Amino acid sequence: MPDLQRFFRTGPGGYGEGDVFIGVRVPACRRIARRHRGLPLADCLRLLRSEVHEERLVALVLLVDRFESGPEHRREVYDAYLASTSCIDNWDLVDVSCPRIVGAYLLDRQRDPLYRLAGSGSVWERRIAIVSTQALIRAGELDDTFALSERLLGDSHDLIHKACGWMLREAGKRDPDRLVRFVTEHAPAMPRTMLRYAIERLDLPTRERLMAIPRRRG
């Protein structure tokens, strides 16, 4: 599947290097997952270890469904998810699953696991850390999104710049003044991609003013 392989950077040196696609589209993967709802956790995890990208996606959709099927499953799915992050190894796999498992689990708990993930050497664990805050944003809790975005300002990976900018933009929908204050303070150090993503829903004069803040040298 050359188009998918290019899109997900599966070539040598790409962030998805070596990933295997068989051409099953996301809606079809979701239909397959619906037909297998209730698959035991052990089988979901076995599927998550597949070398085929679409099979891992189906496994994650099943894990989300299991997590949401009842409180008795939440801890086991959360623990299994964090023990399997080496298999959650592309941005679409992270984004489809972590807010509804990690973020949802931590809604009424301490957020320390997010900060541990943010300090990981794995780009996917760092992306899990920030994208999981989408669940917190939806609950009106913005502190961790801003704190983690600040912590990840110096990250070298474009996928983290995009993820932080995306979550900042979502937080800004809830509190645009706080977003403007954050960007005003941190724009000199923000990667340009993060900055553009973060402010794209603000009005044009505000965007222009924030984009004009001088970059920090070095």
mmCIF file of C-alpha atoms in Angstrom:
data_model
loop_
_atom_site.group_PDB
_atom_site.id
_atom_site.type_symbol
_atom_site.label_atom_id
_atom_site.label_comp_id
_atom_site.label_asym_id
_atom_site.label_seq_id
_atom_site.Cartn_x
_atom_site.Cartn_y
_atom_site.Cartn_z
ATOM 1 C CA MET A 1 0.000 0.000 0.000
ATOM 2 C CA PRO A 2 2.386 2.719 -1.213
ATOM 3 C CA ASP A 3 0.093 5.669 -0.408
ATOM 4 C CA LEU A 4 -0.434 4.613 3.206
ATOM 5 C CA GLN A 5 3.228 3.768 3.610
ATOM 6 C CA ARG A 6 4.216 7.245 2.425
ATOM 7 C CA PHE A 7 1.553 8.930 4.570
ATOM 8 C CA PHE A 8 2.679 7.116 7.718
ATOM 9 C CA ARG A 9 6.391 7.462 6.938
ATOM 10 C CA THR A 10 7.201 3.769 6.930
ATOM 11 C CA GLY A 11 10.373 4.110 4.865
ATOM 12 C CA PRO A 12 13.932 4.018 6.198
ATOM 13 C CA GLY A 13 14.423 6.757 8.795
ATOM 14 C CA GLY A 14 10.703 7.553 8.989
ATOM 15 C CA TYR A 15 8.833 7.603 12.278
ATOM 16 C CA GLY A 16 6.823 4.544 11.122
ATOM 17 C CA GLU A 17 9.779 2.694 9.669
ATOM 18 C CA GLY A 18 8.949 -0.920 8.972
ATOM 19 C CA ASP A 19 5.216 -0.677 9.696
ATOM 20 C CA VAL A 20 3.101 -3.018 7.553
ATOM 21 C CA PHE A 21 -0.186 -1.903 5.963
ATOM 22 C CA ILE A 22 -2.624 -4.168 4.129
ATOM 23 C CA GLY A 23 -4.973 -1.432 2.894
ATOM 24 C CA VAL A 24 -7.980 -1.828 5.209
ATOM 25 C CA ARG A 25 -9.514 1.616 5.780
ATOM 26 C CA VAL A 26 -10.472 2.947 9.196
ATOM 27 C CA PRO A 27 -14.271 2.589 8.776
ATOM 28 C CA ALA A 28 -13.800 -1.063 7.843
ATOM 29 C CA CYS A 29 -11.520 -1.584 10.853
ATOM 30 C CA ARG A 30 -14.229 -0.132 13.085
ATOM 31 C CA ARG A 31 -16.827 -2.458 11.560
ATOM 32 C CA ILE A 32 -14.580 -5.438 12.217
ATOM 33 C CA ALA A 33 -14.135 -4.312 15.832
ATOM 34 C CA ARG A 34 -17.919 -3.969 16.278
ATOM 35 C CA ARG A 35 -18.398 -7.549 15.092
ATOM 36 C CA HIS A 36 -15.940 -8.746 17.742
ATOM 37 C CA ARG A 37 -17.086 -6.691 20.717
ATOM 38 C CA GLY A 38 -16.441 -8.484 23.978
ATOM 39 C CA LEU A 39 -13.257 -10.158 22.733
ATOM 40 C CA PRO A 40 -11.312 -11.223 25.852
ATOM 41 C CA LEU A 41 -8.548 -8.899 26.965
ATOM 42 C CA ALA A 42 -5.836 -11.485 26.301
ATOM 43 C CA ASP A 43 -6.980 -11.812 22.694
ATOM 44 C CA CYS A 44 -7.088 -8.030 22.249
ATOM 45 C CA LEU A 45 -3.516 -7.816 23.475
ATOM 46 C CA ARG A 46 -2.431 -10.656 21.202
ATOM 47 C CA LEU A 47 -3.921 -8.743 18.267
ATOM 48 C CA LEU A 48 -2.194 -5.561 19.443
ATOM 49 C CA ARG A 49 1.155 -7.331 19.060
ATOM 50 C CA SER A 50 0.498 -7.951 15.355
ATOM 51 C CA GLU A 51 2.980 -6.579 12.840
ATOM 52 C CA VAL A 52 0.027 -5.387 10.713
ATOM 53 C CA HIS A 53 -0.967 -1.787 11.413
ATOM 54 C CA GLU A 54 -4.692 -2.274 10.782
ATOM 55 C CA GLU A 55 -4.823 -5.240 13.175
ATOM 56 C CA ARG A 56 -3.293 -3.110 15.905
ATOM 57 C CA LEU A 57 -5.878 -0.416 15.159
ATOM 58 C CA VAL A 58 -8.713 -2.949 15.534
ATOM 59 C CA ALA A 59 -7.170 -4.100 18.825
ATOM 60 C CA LEU A 60 -7.126 -0.547 20.165
ATOM 61 C CA VAL A 61 -10.736 0.098 19.130
ATOM 62 C CA LEU A 62 -11.654 -3.092 21.003
ATOM 63 C CA LEU A 63 -9.693 -1.958 24.065
ATOM 64 C CA VAL A 64 -11.508 1.382 24.070
ATOM 65 C CA ASP A 65 -14.818 -0.439 23.849
ATOM 66 C CA ARG A 66 -13.856 -2.767 26.702
ATOM 67 C CA PHE A 67 -12.744 0.170 28.844
ATOM 68 C CA GLU A 68 -16.047 1.953 28.255
ATOM 69 C CA SER A 69 -18.198 -1.140 28.741
ATOM 70 C CA GLY A 70 -18.111 -0.926 32.514
ATOM 71 C CA PRO A 71 -16.054 0.314 35.482
ATOM 72 C CA GLU A 72 -14.957 -3.226 36.303
ATOM 73 C CA HIS A 73 -12.776 -3.249 33.171
ATOM 74 C CA ARG A 74 -11.179 0.165 33.414
ATOM 75 C CA ARG A 75 -8.142 -0.574 35.569
ATOM 76 C CA GLU A 76 -7.174 -3.735 33.701
ATOM 77 C CA VAL A 77 -7.445 -2.017 30.301
ATOM 78 C CA TYR A 78 -5.552 1.067 31.508
ATOM 79 C CA ASP A 79 -2.730 -1.062 32.951
ATOM 80 C CA ALA A 80 -2.572 -3.261 29.856
ATOM 81 C CA TYR A 81 -2.508 -0.212 27.602
ATOM 82 C CA LEU A 82 0.435 1.396 29.389
ATOM 83 C CA ALA A 83 2.262 -1.936 29.395
ATOM 84 C CA SER A 84 1.814 -2.146 25.606
ATOM 85 C CA THR A 85 2.943 1.278 24.418
ATOM 86 C CA SER A 86 5.673 -0.283 22.255
ATOM 87 C CA CYS A 87 2.815 -1.591 20.058
ATOM 88 C CA ILE A 88 1.017 1.783 19.935
ATOM 89 C CA ASP A 89 3.580 3.091 17.530
ATOM 90 C CA ASN A 90 2.037 5.533 15.110
ATOM 91 C CA TRP A 91 0.139 8.766 15.587
ATOM 92 C CA ASP A 92 -3.245 7.421 14.488
ATOM 93 C CA LEU A 93 -2.999 4.529 16.945
ATOM 94 C CA VAL A 94 -2.182 6.936 19.754
ATOM 95 C CA ASP A 95 -4.879 9.431 18.879
ATOM 96 C CA VAL A 96 -7.727 6.941 18.500
ATOM 97 C CA SER A 97 -7.135 5.391 21.899
ATOM 98 C CA CYS A 98 -5.267 7.361 24.551
ATOM 99 C CA PRO A 99 -7.855 10.055 25.387
ATOM 100 C CA ARG A 100 -10.550 7.424 25.878
ATOM 101 C CA ILE A 101 -8.365 5.122 27.980
ATOM 102 C CA VAL A 102 -5.516 7.007 29.655
ATOM 103 C CA GLY A 103 -7.165 10.407 29.801
ATOM 104 C CA ALA A 104 -10.519 8.998 30.872
ATOM 105 C CA TYR A 105 -8.960 6.826 33.576
ATOM 106 C CA LEU A 106 -7.052 9.755 35.048
ATOM 107 C CA LEU A 107 -10.002 12.149 35.101
ATOM 108 C CA ASP A 108 -10.541 11.605 38.821
ATOM 109 C CA ARG A 109 -6.985 10.563 39.704
ATOM 110 C CA GLN A 110 -3.520 12.059 40.079
ATOM 111 C CA ARG A 111 -1.981 12.946 36.729
ATOM 112 C CA ASP A 112 1.575 11.845 37.541
ATOM 113 C CA PRO A 113 1.542 9.115 34.846
ATOM 114 C CA LEU A 114 1.161 11.777 32.157
ATOM 115 C CA TYR A 115 4.287 13.558 33.329
ATOM 116 C CA ARG A 116 6.250 10.298 33.420
ATOM 117 C CA LEU A 117 5.158 9.588 29.849
ATOM 118 C CA ALA A 118 6.106 13.120 28.813
ATOM 119 C CA GLY A 119 9.649 12.426 30.001
ATOM 120 C CA SER A 120 9.947 9.207 27.985
ATOM 121 C CA GLY A 121 12.466 8.644 25.235
ATOM 122 C CA SER A 122 9.629 7.246 23.100
ATOM 123 C CA VAL A 123 7.915 9.784 20.855
ATOM 124 C CA TRP A 124 4.745 7.689 21.095
ATOM 125 C CA GLU A 125 4.684 7.788 24.889
ATOM 126 C CA ARG A 126 5.260 11.541 24.809
ATOM 127 C CA ARG A 127 2.392 11.873 22.329
ATOM 128 C CA ILE A 128 0.185 9.720 24.581
ATOM 129 C CA ALA A 129 0.962 12.108 27.447
ATOM 130 C CA ILE A 130 -0.260 15.251 25.698
ATOM 131 C CA VAL A 131 -3.083 13.799 23.572
ATOM 132 C CA SER A 132 -4.564 12.067 26.618
ATOM 133 C CA THR A 133 -5.336 15.524 27.995
ATOM 134 C CA GLN A 134 -8.084 15.815 25.393
ATOM 135 C CA ALA A 135 -10.305 13.965 27.874
ATOM 136 C CA LEU A 136 -9.386 16.461 30.583
ATOM 137 C CA ILE A 137 -10.081 19.422 28.309
ATOM 138 C CA ARG A 138 -13.536 18.054 27.565
ATOM 139 C CA ALA A 139 -14.149 17.964 31.314
ATOM 140 C CA GLY A 140 -13.068 21.608 31.579
ATOM 141 C CA GLU A 141 -9.688 20.813 33.180
ATOM 142 C CA LEU A 142 -6.944 22.666 31.328
ATOM 143 C CA ASP A 143 -4.010 22.836 33.742
ATOM 144 C CA ASP A 144 -2.294 19.650 32.592
ATOM 145 C CA THR A 145 -2.549 20.549 28.915
ATOM 146 C CA PHE A 146 -0.746 23.825 29.509
ATOM 147 C CA ALA A 147 1.782 22.295 31.916
ATOM 148 C CA LEU A 148 2.662 19.400 29.613
ATOM 149 C CA SER A 149 2.862 21.668 26.574
ATOM 150 C CA GLU A 150 5.315 23.854 28.457
ATOM 151 C CA ARG A 151 7.344 20.801 29.413
ATOM 152 C CA LEU A 152 7.435 19.644 25.784
ATOM 153 C CA LEU A 153 8.390 23.006 24.262
ATOM 154 C CA GLY A 154 11.909 21.794 23.597
ATOM 155 C CA ASP A 155 10.906 18.472 22.071
ATOM 156 C CA SER A 156 12.672 17.814 18.799
ATOM 157 C CA HIS A 157 9.917 15.815 17.084
ATOM 158 C CA ASP A 158 7.414 17.400 14.720
ATOM 159 C CA LEU A 159 4.721 14.956 15.839
ATOM 160 C CA ILE A 160 4.973 16.345 19.365
ATOM 161 C CA HIS A 161 4.887 19.939 18.094
ATOM 162 C CA LYS A 162 1.664 19.138 16.219
ATOM 163 C CA ALA A 163 0.117 17.285 19.155
ATOM 164 C CA CYS A 164 0.879 20.073 21.632
ATOM 165 C CA GLY A 165 -0.428 22.704 19.249
ATOM 166 C CA TRP A 166 -3.581 20.672 18.699
ATOM 167 C CA MET A 167 -4.254 20.284 22.444
ATOM 168 C CA LEU A 168 -3.473 23.944 23.108
ATOM 169 C CA ARG A 169 -5.967 24.894 20.404
ATOM 170 C CA GLU A 170 -8.595 22.667 22.040
ATOM 171 C CA ALA A 171 -7.862 24.208 25.442
ATOM 172 C CA GLY A 172 -8.124 27.639 23.847
ATOM 173 C CA LYS A 173 -11.685 26.889 22.783
ATOM 174 C CA ARG A 174 -12.485 26.650 26.497
ATOM 175 C CA ASP A 175 -10.350 29.576 27.633
ATOM 176 C CA PRO A 176 -9.002 31.724 24.773
ATOM 177 C CA ASP A 177 -7.538 34.329 27.133
ATOM 178 C CA ARG A 178 -5.447 31.695 28.872
ATOM 179 C CA LEU A 179 -4.214 30.400 25.531
ATOM 180 C CA VAL A 180 -3.190 33.913 24.476
ATOM 181 C CA ARG A 181 -1.329 34.428 27.752
ATOM 182 C CA PHE A 182 0.453 31.086 27.348
ATOM 183 C CA VAL A 183 1.492 31.794 23.770
ATOM 184 C CA THR A 184 2.553 35.352 24.559
ATOM 185 C CA GLU A 185 4.883 34.009 27.245
ATOM 186 C CA HIS A 186 6.217 31.018 25.359
ATOM 187 C CA ALA A 187 6.121 32.022 21.686
ATOM 188 C CA PRO A 188 9.858 32.855 21.620
ATOM 189 C CA ALA A 189 10.617 29.197 22.409
ATOM 190 C CA MET A 190 7.693 27.500 20.673
ATOM 191 C CA PRO A 191 8.367 25.489 17.536
ATOM 192 C CA ARG A 192 6.629 27.227 14.660
ATOM 193 C CA THR A 193 4.373 24.239 13.948
ATOM 194 C CA MET A 194 3.173 24.156 17.546
ATOM 195 C CA LEU A 195 2.518 27.880 17.496
ATOM 196 C CA ARG A 196 0.536 27.784 14.246
ATOM 197 C CA TYR A 197 -1.606 24.865 15.377
ATOM 198 C CA ALA A 198 -2.260 26.475 18.765
ATOM 199 C CA ILE A 199 -3.500 29.815 17.471
ATOM 200 C CA GLU A 200 -5.308 28.873 14.260
ATOM 201 C CA ARG A 201 -8.787 29.398 15.784
ATOM 202 C CA LEU A 202 -7.986 32.848 17.184
ATOM 203 C CA ASP A 203 -8.985 36.008 15.335
ATOM 204 C CA LEU A 204 -6.639 37.255 12.612
ATOM 205 C CA PRO A 205 -5.224 40.316 14.457
ATOM 206 C CA THR A 206 -4.384 38.175 17.489
ATOM 207 C CA ARG A 207 -2.772 35.509 15.319
ATOM 208 C CA GLU A 208 -0.673 38.106 13.522
ATOM 209 C CA ARG A 209 0.444 39.669 16.791
ATOM 210 C CA LEU A 210 1.450 36.322 18.270
ATOM 211 C CA MET A 211 3.251 35.185 15.129
ATOM 212 C CA ALA A 212 5.232 38.423 15.166
ATOM 213 C CA ILE A 213 6.725 37.782 18.623
ATOM 214 C CA PRO A 214 10.496 37.481 18.068
ATOM 215 C CA ARG A 215 11.975 33.998 18.186
ATOM 216 C CA ARG A 216 14.575 33.213 20.810
ATOM 217 C CA ARG A 217 17.987 32.594 19.287
ATOM 218 C CA GLY A 218 19.925 29.489 20.143
#
